[in-house]
Coordinates of C-alpha atoms in Angstrom, one line a residue:
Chain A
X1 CA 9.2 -5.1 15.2
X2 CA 7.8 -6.7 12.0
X3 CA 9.5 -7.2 8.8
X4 CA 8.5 -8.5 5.5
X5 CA 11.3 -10.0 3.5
X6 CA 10.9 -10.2 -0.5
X7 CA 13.4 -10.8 -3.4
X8 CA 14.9 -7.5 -5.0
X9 CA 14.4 -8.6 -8.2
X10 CA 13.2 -11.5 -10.5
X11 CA 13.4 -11.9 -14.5
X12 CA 11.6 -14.3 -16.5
X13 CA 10.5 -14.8 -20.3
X14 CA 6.8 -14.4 -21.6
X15 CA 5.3 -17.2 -21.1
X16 CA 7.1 -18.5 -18.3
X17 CA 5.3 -19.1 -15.0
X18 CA 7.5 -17.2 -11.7
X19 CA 7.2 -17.5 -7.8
X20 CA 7.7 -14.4 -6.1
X21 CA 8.3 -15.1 -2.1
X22 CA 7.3 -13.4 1.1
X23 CA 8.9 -14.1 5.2
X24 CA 7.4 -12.0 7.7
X25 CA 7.5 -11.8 11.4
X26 CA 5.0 -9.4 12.5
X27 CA 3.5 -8.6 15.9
X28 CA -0.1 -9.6 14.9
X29 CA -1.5 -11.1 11.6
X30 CA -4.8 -10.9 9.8
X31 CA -3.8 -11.8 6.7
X32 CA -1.5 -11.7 3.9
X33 CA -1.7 -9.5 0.2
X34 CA -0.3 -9.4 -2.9
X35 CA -0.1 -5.8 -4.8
X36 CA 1.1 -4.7 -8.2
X37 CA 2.4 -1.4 -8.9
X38 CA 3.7 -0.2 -12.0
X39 CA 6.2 2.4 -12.7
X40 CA 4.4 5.9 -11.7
X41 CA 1.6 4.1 -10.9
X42 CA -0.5 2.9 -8.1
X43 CA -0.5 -0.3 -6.2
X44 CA -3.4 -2.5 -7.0
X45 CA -4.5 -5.5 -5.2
X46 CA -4.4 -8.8 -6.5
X47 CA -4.9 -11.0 -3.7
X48 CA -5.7 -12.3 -0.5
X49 CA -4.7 -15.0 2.2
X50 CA -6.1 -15.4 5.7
X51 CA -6.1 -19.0 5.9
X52 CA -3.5 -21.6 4.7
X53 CA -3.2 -22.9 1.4
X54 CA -3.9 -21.9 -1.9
X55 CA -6.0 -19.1 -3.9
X56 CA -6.2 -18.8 -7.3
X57 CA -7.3 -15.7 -9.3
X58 CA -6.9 -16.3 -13.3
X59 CA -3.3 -16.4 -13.9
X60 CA -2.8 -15.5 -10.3
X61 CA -2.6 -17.1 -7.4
X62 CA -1.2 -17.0 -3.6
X63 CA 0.0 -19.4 -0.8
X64 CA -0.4 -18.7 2.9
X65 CA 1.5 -20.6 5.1
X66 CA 0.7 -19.2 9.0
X67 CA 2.6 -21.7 10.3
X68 CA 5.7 -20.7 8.4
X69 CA 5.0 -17.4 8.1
X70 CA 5.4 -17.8 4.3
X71 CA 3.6 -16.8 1.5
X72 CA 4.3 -16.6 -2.3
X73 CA 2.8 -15.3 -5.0
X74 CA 2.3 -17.2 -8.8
X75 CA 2.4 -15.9 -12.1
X76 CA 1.4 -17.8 -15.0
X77 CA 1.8 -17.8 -18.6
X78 CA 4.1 -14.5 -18.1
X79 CA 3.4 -11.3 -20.4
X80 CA 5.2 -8.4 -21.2
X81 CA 2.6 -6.5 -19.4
X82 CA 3.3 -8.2 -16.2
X83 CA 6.7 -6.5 -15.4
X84 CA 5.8 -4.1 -12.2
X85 CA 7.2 -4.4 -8.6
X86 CA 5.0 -7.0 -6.1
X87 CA 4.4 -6.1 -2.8
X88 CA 3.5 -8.4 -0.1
X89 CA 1.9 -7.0 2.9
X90 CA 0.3 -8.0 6.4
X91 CA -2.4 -6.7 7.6
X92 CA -2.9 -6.8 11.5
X93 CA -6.2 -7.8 13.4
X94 CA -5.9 -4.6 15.4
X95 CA -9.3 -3.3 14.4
X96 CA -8.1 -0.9 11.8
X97 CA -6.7 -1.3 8.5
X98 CA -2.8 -1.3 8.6
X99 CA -0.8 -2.8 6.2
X100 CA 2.9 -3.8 6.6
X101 CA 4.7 -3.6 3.2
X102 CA 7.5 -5.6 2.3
X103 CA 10.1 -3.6 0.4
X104 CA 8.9 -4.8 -2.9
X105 CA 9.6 -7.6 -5.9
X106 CA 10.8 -6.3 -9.0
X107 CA 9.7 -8.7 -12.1
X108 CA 11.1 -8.0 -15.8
X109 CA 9.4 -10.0 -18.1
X110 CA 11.7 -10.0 -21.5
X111 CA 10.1 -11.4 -24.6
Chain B
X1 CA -17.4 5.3 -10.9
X2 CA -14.5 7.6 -9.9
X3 CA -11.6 5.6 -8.0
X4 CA -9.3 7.2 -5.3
X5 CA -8.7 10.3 -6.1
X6 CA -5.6 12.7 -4.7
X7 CA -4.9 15.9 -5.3
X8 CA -2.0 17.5 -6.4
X9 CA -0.1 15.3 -8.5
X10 CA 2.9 16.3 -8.3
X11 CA 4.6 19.4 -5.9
X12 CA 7.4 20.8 -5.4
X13 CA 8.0 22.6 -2.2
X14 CA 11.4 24.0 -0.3
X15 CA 12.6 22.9 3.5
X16 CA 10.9 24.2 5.9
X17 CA 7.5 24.9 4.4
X18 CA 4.1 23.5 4.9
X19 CA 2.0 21.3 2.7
X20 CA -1.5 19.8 2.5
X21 CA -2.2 17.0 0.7
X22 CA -6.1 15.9 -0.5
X23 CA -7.6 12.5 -1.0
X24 CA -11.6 11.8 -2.0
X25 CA -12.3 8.1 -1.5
X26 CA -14.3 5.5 -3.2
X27 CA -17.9 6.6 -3.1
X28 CA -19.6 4.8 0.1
X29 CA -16.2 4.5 1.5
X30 CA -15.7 5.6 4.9
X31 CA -12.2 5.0 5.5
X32 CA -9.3 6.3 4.6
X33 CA -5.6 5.7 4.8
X34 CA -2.1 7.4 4.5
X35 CA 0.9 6.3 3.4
X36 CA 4.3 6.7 2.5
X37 CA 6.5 5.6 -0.4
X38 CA 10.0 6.4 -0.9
X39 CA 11.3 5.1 -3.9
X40 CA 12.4 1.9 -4.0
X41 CA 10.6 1.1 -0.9
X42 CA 7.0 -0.5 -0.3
X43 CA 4.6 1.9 1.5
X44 CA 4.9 2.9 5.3
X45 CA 1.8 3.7 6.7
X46 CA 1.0 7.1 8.5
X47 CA -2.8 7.2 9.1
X48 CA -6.3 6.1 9.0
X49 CA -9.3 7.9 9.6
X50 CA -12.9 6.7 10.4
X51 CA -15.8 8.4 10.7
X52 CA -13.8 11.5 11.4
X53 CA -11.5 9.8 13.7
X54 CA -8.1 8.7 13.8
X55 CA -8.2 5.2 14.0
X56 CA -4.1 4.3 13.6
X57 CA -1.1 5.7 13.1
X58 CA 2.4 4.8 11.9
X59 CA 5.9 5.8 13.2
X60 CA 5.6 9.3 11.7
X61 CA 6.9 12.4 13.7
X62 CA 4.2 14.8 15.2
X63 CA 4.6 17.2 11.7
X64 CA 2.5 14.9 10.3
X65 CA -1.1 15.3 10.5
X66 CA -4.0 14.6 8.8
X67 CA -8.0 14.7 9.6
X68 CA -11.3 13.1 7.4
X69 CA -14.2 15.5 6.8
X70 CA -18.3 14.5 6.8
X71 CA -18.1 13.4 3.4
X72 CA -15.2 11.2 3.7
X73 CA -12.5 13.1 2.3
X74 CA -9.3 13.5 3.7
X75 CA -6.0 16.1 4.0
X76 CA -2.7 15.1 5.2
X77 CA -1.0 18.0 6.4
X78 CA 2.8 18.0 6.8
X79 CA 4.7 21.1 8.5
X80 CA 8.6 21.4 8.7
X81 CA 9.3 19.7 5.5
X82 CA 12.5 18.3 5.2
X83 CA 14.3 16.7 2.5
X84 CA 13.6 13.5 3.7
X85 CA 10.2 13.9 3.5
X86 CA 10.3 13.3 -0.2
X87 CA 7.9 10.3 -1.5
X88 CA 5.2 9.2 -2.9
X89 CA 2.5 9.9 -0.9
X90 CA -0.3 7.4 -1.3
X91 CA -4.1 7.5 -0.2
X92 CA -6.5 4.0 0.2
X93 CA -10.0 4.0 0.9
X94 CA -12.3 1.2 2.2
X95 CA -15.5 0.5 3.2
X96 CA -14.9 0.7 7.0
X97 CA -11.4 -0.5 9.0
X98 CA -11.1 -4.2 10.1
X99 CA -12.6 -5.6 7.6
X100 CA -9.0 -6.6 6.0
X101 CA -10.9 -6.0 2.8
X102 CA -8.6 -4.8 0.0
X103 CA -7.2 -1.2 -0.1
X104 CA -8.1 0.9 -2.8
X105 CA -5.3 3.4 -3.7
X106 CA -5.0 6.5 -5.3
X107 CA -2.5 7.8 -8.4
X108 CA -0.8 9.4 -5.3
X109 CA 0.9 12.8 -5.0
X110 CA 4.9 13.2 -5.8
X111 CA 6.1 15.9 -3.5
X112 CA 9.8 17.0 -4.2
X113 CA 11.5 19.0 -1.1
X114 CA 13.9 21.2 -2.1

């Protein structure tokens, strides 16, 4: 089977910087994702590992372990605006584009 | 330049019925994607199409169906509908499939069984 496995939930002040975490065990891996999706709204894509270490993306960035089969996401220098649900998700070398969701980080940034 | 764009927004439809779902992608995209979202929940995928073809598909039961026209656009098709079956139903387009490029997704369409 393959799972993702994110935390529920995560609250932090503006400002602030916040690690959002991502375990998976899939049955093939490409690469790993990072997607924001507000409230009503639709995910967007912020990032993108297919090799270890870090990327950074403005106040953004993402880890990729392989190894581990860990990944987080980084936010910096937290705004209000930032409070959505993260999604991690694998994407499978299977010649087609799947993605394997996790079940979603919630973030409330409070001022 | 247009995004994603999906068609209804929101629907309501009773048990039992059918519905179609539309999706246009990203201009010069040729592949498009289907998936679920129940709230709470990250998206499951259902489909992707390329080039006409299905190319994938998720653990979805057979009422789900779907099929991509010449110029790229796309219908899911879902017959039977159950309660269950209400979500968030998301389109992505990309360029082509295996690239692992990001996924560009639509507003989505809300439909509410009843």
């Amino acid at each position: 089977g393959q799972s993702l496995e994110q935390p529920s939930e995560v609250t932090a002040v503006e400002g602030a910087i916040v690690q959002i975490n991502c375990t998976y065990q899939t049955s093939g891996f490409y690469g790993l994702s990072w997607y924001q999706q507000h409230d009503g709204g639709a995910p967007t894509f912020l990032s993108y590992n297919a090799l270890d270490g870090l990327e950074e993306t403005g106040r953004f960035s993402s880890f990729l372990s392989r190894s581990d089969s860990y990944g987080y996401l980084l936010l910096q220098e937290l705004q209000m605006k930032d409070s959505a649900s993260y999604f991690c998700a694998v994407s499978s070398n299977t010649g087609f584009q799947k993605l394997v969701f996790g079940t979603g980080t919630r973030l409330l940034v409070s001022p | 330049d247009a995004g994603v764009t999906q068609s209804p927004t929101h629907l309501i439809k009773t048990r039992g019925q059918h519905v179609t779902l539309r999706c246009s992608p990203i201009s010069g995209h040729k592949s498009v994607s289907w998936y679920q979202q129940v709230l709470g929940q990250g998206p499951q995928f259902i489909f992707q199409y390329y080039e006409k073809e299905e190319r994938g598909r998720g653990n979805f039961p057979d009422r789900f169906s779907a099929r991509q026209f010449p110029n790229y656009s796309s219908e899911l098709n879902v017959n039977a509908l159950l309660l269950g079956d209400s979500a968030l139903y998301l389109c992505a387009s990309n360029l082509a499939p295996g690239e692992n490029t990001e996924a560009f997704f639509g507003q989505g369409t809300r439909l509410t069984v009843v």
